[in-house]
Amino acid sequence: ATLPRDAPPRHSKHGIRVICIAGPTASGKTTFSHKLSLALRSAGVPSVPLTVDHYYLPLDRQPRYQARKDRGDVDYDSIESMDVKLVQEHIMSLSRGETVMTPVYNMKTGYRDPPGKQMSLAAGGVLIIEGIHALNPEYTSDIPDNEKYRVYISPISMLQVDDCNVVKSTYHRLCRRICRDFLFRGNSASKTLSMWPNVRRGEHTWIFPHQNNADFVLNSAMEYELPVLKGRLEGLLRTVRPDDAHFGTAVELLGLLDRVPTWSDGAVPVTSLLREFIGGSAFDVH
């Protein structure tokens, strides 16, 4: 609640043109950007959210795809997989009040869905950009620092489930991601678990080095998440076979879920950040 209340005065006093929202995977960046934009517009500040994760290069232009034509070689957590030039062009065009056609990236195919999405920003408005690389200065190098406001978001929770076990923030995000990847990207739990070590390496390389530059840190954890996620996760995790290299992680997650009850998602509001991972969101988050 603090950021939406403080942002309009900062906008009028300091001329904030861009709010950058970044954080590790499955932090809830997209939902938060939409909710922040809505709060700013309610306060009389024009704003639109721009998801830079839609600016992945098409598969046939991905550098690591060229050698073997194997999509498994593509590192989607590296900035080399992004169309940085197009991101920069659209950020500057939107900040000048121009209309752009933003890409819509299809994670299942690896290509952009035509024709894209038309977007514009009213004069004097605030552009909200979000994505894992949104705090990387390469994206906003043409925007003066005093016209940018940086937000770092992540679920920061050490929820204690019994006398000996806590829920690591890393596992918190992994549970979110397994559900989201199955629902919206067509990935099995085994596939998501196989990508996780590379995702973690990418976070240490591309995301965490920029977190100390943030003006605001947001904790996106909600203590009721695990019981709601449990009903979806258990079935997905039980499909991981004993001969799978990541079977041990699946068993560990199942053991964690055994310590919490199962709750229905019926009481989860459609505006909740959790809806980004379980479906039914009121916002366009995928």
Phi, psi and omega in degrees: 000335184293315185297310178300330180285323184274336186296315181302315176298321178296322179298314182287327183278318188251356179071040179297124180254331185224132170250123182255124181241119180222163179173170180293171183304146176061038177266344181094027183300317186292311179299316180299321181296321178292318180292323177293318178299317179297318180294321179294317179296325178294334179270005177091011179253112178300138179200153174220144176269138178239117180271106183284350175293346174281356183263025171297145173295142173304154187307319183286357175247003179287126184305317185278353178276338190296323188293309187244358184056037180245117183297335178297342180279344184287130178259096184286354178263359178265145181291344177293341179276356184261150175273075187300321181299316180292322176303311181299316180299315183289323177298314181292319180296315180295321180292340176269002179087013181273160177264136179232161174253101183280149180287156172239106186272132180259108183293337181284325182262335183085009180232168179275139177273122177287154002267002188102197183227122180286137183216144175211163181228130180297153180304134179079008182276177180246126176269126178255113178253137181222148180160168184297336181255013188294338177270356178291123184299344178300325184291320189241031184297336181272357178261125179303144184302325182285356177253010179242145174233124189252131180237131174251128183236139176193148172286116182245095186217138171237057181300125181268119183265340171199191185293342187240351188231135174237159178268111179292144179302325178299316179290328176304312180289324179297319178298316177301314187292322179301316179295313182295316183296325178290316184289318192244349182236359176070023182261137174286168176299322179299317180297314180296318179296325180291331180276342190301316179301320179291324176300316181294320177297319179297323179297318180291332181275317193249341187247303185301326179299340183260356187292331180286352177271358183288145175273341185210135177246127182246128175269115184263008182287143173232127190293344180271001187298309187303315178299326178286318180291332186305317182300332178270321188291319186303312180297321180293317183290330181286351176277350179284120187282154179301332180274003177285139181299337184249021179300322180300320178294320178298317179296319180297318179294320177297322177296322177295316182293333177298340185267002179233154178285171175256125180242147175288155177269008184300330182269358180282120182299151179292344178266000181292144176300330180299333181297339177299336186251341182244358180089165178085020182285147176283350183253156177277091189248005181221000000 
